[in-house]
Short mmCIF file of C-alpha atoms and ligand atoms in Angstrom, two decimals:
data_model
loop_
_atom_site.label_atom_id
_atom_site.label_comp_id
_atom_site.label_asym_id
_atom_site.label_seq_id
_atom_site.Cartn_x
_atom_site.Cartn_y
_atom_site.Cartn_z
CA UNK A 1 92.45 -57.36 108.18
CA UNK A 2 90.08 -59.31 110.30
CA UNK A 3 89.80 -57.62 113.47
CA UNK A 4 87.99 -59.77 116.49
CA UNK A 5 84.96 -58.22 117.75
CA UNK A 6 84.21 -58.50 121.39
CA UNK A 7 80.61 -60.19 122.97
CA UNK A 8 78.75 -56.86 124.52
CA UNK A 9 75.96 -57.02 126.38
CA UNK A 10 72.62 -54.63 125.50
CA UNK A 11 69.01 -55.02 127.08
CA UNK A 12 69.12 -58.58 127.31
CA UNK A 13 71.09 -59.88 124.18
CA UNK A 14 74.67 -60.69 124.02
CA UNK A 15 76.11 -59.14 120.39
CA UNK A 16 79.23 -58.64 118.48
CA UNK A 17 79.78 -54.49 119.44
CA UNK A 18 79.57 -54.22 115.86
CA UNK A 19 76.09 -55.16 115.86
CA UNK A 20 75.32 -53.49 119.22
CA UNK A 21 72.76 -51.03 119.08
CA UNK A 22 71.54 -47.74 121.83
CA UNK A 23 68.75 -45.33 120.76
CA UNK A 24 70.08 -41.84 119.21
CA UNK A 25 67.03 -40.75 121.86
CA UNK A 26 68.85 -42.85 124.67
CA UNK A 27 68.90 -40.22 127.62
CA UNK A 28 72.47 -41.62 128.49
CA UNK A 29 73.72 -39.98 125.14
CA UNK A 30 71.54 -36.77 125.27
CA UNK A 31 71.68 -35.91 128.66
CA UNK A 32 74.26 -37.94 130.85
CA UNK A 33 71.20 -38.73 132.77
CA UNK A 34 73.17 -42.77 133.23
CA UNK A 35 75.37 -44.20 136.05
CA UNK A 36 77.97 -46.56 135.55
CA UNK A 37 80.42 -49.38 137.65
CA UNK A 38 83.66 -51.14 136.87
CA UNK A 39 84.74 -53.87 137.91
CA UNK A 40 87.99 -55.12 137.61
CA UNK A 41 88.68 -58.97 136.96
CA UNK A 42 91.55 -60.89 138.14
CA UNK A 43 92.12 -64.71 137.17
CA UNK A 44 88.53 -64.26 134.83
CA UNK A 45 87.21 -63.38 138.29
CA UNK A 46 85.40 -59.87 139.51
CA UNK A 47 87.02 -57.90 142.29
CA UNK A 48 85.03 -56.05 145.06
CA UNK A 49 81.39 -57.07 143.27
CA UNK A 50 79.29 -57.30 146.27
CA UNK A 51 80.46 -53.80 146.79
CA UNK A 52 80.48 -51.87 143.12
CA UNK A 53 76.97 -53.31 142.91
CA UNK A 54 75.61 -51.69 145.88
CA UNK A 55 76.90 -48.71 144.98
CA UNK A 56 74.97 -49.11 141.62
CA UNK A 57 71.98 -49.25 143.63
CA UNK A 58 72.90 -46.00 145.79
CA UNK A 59 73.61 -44.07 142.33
CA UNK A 60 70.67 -45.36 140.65
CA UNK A 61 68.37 -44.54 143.87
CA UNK A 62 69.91 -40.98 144.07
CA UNK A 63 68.61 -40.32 141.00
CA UNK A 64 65.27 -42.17 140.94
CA UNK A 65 66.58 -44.49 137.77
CA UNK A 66 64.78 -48.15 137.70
CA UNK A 67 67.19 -50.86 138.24
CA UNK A 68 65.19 -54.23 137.61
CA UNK A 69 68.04 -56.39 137.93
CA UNK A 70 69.37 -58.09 141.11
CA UNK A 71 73.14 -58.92 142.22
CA UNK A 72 72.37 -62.71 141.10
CA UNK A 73 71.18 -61.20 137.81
CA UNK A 74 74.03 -58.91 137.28
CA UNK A 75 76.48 -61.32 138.37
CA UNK A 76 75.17 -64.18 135.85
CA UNK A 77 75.83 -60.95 133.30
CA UNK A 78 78.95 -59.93 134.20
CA UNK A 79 79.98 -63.54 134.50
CA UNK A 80 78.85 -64.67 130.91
CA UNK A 81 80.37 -61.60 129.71
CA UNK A 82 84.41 -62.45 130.91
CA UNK A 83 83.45 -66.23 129.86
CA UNK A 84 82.17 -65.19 126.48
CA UNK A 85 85.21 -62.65 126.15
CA UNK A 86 87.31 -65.15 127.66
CA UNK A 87 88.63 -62.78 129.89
CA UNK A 88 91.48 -63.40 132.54
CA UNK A 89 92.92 -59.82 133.63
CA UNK A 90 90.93 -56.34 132.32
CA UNK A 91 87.77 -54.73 133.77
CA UNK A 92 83.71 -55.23 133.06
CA UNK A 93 82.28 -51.59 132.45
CA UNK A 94 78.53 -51.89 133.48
CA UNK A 95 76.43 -48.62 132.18
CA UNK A 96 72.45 -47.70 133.13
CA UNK A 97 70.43 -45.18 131.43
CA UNK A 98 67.31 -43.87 131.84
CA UNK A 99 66.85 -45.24 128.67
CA UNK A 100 64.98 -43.71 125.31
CA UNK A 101 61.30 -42.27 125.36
CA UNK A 102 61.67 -41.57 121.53
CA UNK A 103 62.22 -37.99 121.60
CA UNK A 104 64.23 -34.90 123.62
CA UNK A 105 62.13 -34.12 126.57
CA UNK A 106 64.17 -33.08 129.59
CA UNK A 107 61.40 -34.31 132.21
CA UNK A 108 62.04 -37.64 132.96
CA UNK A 109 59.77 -40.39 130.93
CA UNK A 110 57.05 -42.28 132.73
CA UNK A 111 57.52 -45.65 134.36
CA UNK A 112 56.87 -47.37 131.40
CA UNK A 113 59.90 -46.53 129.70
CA UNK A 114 63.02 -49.53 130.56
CA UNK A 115 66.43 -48.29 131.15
CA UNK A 116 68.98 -48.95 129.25
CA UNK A 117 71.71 -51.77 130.21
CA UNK A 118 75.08 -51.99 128.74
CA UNK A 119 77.91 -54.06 129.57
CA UNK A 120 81.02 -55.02 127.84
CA UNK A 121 85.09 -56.16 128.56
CA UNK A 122 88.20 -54.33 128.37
CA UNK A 123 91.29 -56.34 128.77
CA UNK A 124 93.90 -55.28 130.45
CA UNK A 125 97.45 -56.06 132.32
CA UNK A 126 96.18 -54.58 135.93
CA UNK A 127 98.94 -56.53 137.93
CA UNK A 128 102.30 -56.26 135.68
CA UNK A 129 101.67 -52.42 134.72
CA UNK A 130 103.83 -50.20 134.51
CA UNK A 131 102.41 -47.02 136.15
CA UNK A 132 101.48 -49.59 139.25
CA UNK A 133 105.25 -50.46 139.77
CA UNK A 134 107.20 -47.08 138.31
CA UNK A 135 104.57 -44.29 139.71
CA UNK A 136 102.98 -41.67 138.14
CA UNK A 137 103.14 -38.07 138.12
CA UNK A 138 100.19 -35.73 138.88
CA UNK A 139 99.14 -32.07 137.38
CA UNK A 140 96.31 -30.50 139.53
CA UNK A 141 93.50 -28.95 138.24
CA UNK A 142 90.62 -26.84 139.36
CA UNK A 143 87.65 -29.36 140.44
CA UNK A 144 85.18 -27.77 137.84
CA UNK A 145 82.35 -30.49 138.73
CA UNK A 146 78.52 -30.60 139.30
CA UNK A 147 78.13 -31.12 143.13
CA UNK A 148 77.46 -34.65 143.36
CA UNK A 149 80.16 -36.77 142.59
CA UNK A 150 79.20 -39.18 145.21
CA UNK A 151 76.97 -40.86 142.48
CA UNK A 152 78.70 -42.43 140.15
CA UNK A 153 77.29 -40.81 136.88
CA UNK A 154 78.32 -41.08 133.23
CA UNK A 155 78.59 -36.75 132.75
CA UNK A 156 82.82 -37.64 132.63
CA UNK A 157 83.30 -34.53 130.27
CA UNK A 158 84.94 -32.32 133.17
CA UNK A 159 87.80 -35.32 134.24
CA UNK A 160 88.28 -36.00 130.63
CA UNK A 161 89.48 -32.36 130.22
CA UNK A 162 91.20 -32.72 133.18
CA UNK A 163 93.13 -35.69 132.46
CA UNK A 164 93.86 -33.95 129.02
CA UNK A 165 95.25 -30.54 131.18
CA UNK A 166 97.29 -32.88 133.04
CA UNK A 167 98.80 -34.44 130.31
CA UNK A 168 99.23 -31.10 128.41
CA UNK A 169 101.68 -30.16 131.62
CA UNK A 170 103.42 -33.52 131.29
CA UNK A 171 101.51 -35.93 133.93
CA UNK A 172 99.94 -38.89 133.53
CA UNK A 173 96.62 -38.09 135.70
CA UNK A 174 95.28 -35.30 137.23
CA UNK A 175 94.06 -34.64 140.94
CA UNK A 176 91.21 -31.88 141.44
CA UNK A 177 91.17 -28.99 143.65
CA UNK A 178 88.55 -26.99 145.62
CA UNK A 179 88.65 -24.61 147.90
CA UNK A 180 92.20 -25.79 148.72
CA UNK A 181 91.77 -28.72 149.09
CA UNK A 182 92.30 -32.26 146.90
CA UNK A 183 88.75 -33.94 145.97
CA UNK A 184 90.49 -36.47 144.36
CA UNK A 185 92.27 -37.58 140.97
CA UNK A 186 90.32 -37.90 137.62
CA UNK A 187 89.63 -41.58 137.99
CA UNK A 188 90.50 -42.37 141.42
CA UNK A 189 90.87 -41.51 144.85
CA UNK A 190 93.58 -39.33 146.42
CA UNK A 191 95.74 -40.43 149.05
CA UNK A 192 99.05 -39.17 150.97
CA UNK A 193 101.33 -41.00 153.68
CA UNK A 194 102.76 -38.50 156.35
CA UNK A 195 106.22 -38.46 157.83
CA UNK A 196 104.60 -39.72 160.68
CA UNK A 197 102.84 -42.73 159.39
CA UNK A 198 99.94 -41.59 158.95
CA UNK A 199 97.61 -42.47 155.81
CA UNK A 200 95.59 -39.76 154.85
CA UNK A 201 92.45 -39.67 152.42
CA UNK A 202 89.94 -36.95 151.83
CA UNK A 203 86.35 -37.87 154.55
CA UNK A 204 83.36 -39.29 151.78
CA UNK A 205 80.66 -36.07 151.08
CA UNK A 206 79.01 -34.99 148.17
CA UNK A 207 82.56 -33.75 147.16
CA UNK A 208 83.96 -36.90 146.12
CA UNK A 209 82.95 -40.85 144.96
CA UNK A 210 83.03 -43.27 147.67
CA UNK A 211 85.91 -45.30 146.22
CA UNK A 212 85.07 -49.38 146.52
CA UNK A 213 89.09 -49.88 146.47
CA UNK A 214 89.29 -46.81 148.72
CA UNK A 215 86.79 -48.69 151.46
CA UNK A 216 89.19 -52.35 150.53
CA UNK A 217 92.76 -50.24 150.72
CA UNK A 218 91.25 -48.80 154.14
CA UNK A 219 90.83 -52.92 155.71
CA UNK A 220 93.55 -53.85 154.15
CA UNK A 221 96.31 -50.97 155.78
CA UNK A 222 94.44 -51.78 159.32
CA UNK A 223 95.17 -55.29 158.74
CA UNK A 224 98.94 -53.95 158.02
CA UNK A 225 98.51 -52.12 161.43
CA UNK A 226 98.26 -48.55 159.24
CA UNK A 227 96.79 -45.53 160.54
CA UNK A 228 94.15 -44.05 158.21
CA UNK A 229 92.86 -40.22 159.06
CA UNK A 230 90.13 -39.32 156.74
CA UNK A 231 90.45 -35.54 156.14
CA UNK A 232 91.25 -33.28 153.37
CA UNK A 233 94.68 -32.10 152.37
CA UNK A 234 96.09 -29.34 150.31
CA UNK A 235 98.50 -29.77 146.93
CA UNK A 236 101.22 -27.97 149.62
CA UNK A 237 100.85 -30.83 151.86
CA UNK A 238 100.37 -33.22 150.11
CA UNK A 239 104.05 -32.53 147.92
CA UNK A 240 105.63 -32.74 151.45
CA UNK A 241 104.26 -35.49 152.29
CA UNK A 242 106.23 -38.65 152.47
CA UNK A 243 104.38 -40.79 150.09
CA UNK A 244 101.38 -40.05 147.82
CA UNK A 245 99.29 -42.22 145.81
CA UNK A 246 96.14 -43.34 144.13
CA UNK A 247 93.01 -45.73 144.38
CA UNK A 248 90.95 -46.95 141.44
CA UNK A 249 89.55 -50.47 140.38
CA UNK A 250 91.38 -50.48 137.44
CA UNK A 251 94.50 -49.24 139.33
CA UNK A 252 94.22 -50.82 142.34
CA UNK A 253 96.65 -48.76 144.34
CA UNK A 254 99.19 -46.81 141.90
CA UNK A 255 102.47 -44.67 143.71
CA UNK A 256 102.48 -40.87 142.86
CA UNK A 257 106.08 -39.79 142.40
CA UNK A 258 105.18 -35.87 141.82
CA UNK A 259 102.71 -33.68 142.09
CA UNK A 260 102.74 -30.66 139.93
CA UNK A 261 106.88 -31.22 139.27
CA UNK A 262 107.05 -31.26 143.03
CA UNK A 263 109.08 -34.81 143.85
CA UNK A 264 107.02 -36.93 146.54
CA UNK A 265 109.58 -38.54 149.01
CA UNK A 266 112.61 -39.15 147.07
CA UNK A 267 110.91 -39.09 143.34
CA UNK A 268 110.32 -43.21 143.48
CA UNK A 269 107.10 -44.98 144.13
CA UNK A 270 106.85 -45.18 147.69
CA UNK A 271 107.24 -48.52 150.08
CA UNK A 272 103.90 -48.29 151.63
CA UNK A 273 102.32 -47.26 148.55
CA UNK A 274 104.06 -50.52 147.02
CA UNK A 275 102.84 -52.38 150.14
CA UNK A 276 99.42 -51.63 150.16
CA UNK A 277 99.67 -52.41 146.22
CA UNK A 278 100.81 -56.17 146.46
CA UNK A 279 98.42 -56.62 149.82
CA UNK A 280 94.95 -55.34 147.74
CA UNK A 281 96.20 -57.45 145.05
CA UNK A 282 96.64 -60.44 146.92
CA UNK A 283 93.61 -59.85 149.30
CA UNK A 284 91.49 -59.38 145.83
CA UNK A 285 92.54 -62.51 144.12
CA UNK A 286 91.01 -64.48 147.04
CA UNK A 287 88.19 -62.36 147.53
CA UNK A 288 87.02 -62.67 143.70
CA UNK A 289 84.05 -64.36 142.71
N1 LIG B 11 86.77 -44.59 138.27
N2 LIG B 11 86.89 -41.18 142.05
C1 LIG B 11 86.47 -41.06 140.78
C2 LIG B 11 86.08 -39.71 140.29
C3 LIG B 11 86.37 -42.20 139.95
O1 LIG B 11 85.93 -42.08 138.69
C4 LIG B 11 86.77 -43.47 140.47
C5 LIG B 11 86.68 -44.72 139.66
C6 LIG B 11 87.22 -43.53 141.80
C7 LIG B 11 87.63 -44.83 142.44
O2 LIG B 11 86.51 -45.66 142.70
P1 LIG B 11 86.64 -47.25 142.72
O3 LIG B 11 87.73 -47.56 143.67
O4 LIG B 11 85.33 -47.70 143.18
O5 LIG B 11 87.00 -47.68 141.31
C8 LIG B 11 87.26 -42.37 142.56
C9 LIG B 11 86.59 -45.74 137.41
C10 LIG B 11 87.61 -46.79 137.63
C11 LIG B 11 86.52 -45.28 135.97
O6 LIG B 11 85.88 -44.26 135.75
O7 LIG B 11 87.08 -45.92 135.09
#
């Protein structure tokens, strides 16, 4: 069976991921010591760029990694990439490692040594999907995390076993929990609507990742006339609450229906939720570039 290969990018070339190669020595695969962005793409066109790329720049600058490309650069990159791919609706996963010294040495290699760049495409139906329109349910989970999830690192063992708890107790996704109070989901950010009318997502910190679609959702509800309060809330409060639901880039904004069997609202994707889901989408498609 002839299977097609996708166009990745590494270091420079663009290869079938077949022929794509990393070093075994690559400090990405032997320590985590990478950062990494997605973008989603809507009409072959990248949401929120301007935005996921400066956050590149934070993350890499947080932890001293070289990052010798600029946004034109990356932008030309990401832009052959969905062209090669042919890519109309999916995401472009963008990953930057400290790159191979050719050995195990946890000190950090001199200057000299290039980081390692790796893009590639995943297609995907972001718009017409069915979690976006029918909700999803969420188990909660101990936050078992380093400290600084504000950088947007590629050490993803901890929400991978999350994600895999939650779906052991019959959810789709999980949201994290600390001192008793929501960080935020697996993937995504965590967000609840109160009787009142009030949004409610948890203030940015070292606790959580500064969301791009969090930062767009947050213009986007004020331009709806929406009251945002950024605070923390607890799993108690947040199954009262009238709506709950979650921000990603490759979710955009996705309803929560119930939180640890606990029905949100009436147990159906909520009407602002659904709002805010159509306006980010439509807002995005003429924002892409
Ligand atoms: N995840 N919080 C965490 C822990 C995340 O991993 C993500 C994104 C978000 C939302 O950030 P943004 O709105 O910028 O996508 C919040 C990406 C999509 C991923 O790992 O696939």
């Amino acid at each position: 069976m002839m299977t097609t290969q996708r166009t990745v990018y590494v270091n420079g070339d663009y290869v079938a991921e077949g022929e794509a190669r990393v070093s075994v020595f690559d400090r990405g695969f032997l320590f985590a010591d990478g950062v990494y962005e997605v973008c989603s793409v809507l009409d072959g066109k990248l949401v929120d760029f301007a935005g996921h790329m400066r956050r590149l720049a934070r993350s890499a600058g947080e932890l001293e990694l070289p990052l010798p490309w600029n946004d034109d650069e990356l932008l030309a990159i990401h832009r052959e990439l969905i062209r090669r791919n042919a890519l109309e609706e999916g995401m472009v996963y963008l990953q930057l490692t400290r790159g191979s010294a050719g050995d195990r040495d946890f000190a950090y290699p001199d200057a000299s040594t290039p980081p390692t760049l790796v893009l590639f495409t995943q297609a995907k139906s972001l718009v017409d999907n069915l979690g976006g329109k029918q909700g999803i349910r969420i188990a909660t989970q101990p936050d078992l995390r380093w400290a600084r999830r504000d950088i947007k690192t590629v050490q993803l063992l901890y929400p991978a076993m999350a994600k895999m708890a939650a779906k052991a107790a019959g959810a789709d996704d999980a949201w994290m929990v600390e001192a008793g109070r929501i960080t935020e989901g697996a993937s995504n950010n965590a967000w609840m609507l109160t009787h009142e009318g009030t949004l409610v997502t948890r203030e940015l910190s070292h606790a959580i990742l500064p969301g791009i679609t969090r930062s767009v959702v947050m213009e986007v509800a004020e331009a709806l006339s929406l009251e945002v309060e950024e605070r923390g809330f607890s799993v108690e409060e947040a199954q009262a609450a009238k709506e709950c639901f979650v921000t990603s880039a490759s979710s955009f904004v996705t309803p929560v229906i119930a939180v640890d069997d606990v029905a949100i609202g009436d147990g159906r994707p909520g009407e602002v939720a659904l709002k805010l889901r159509e306006a980010y989408i439509e807002e995005s498609r003429r924002r892409a570039i």
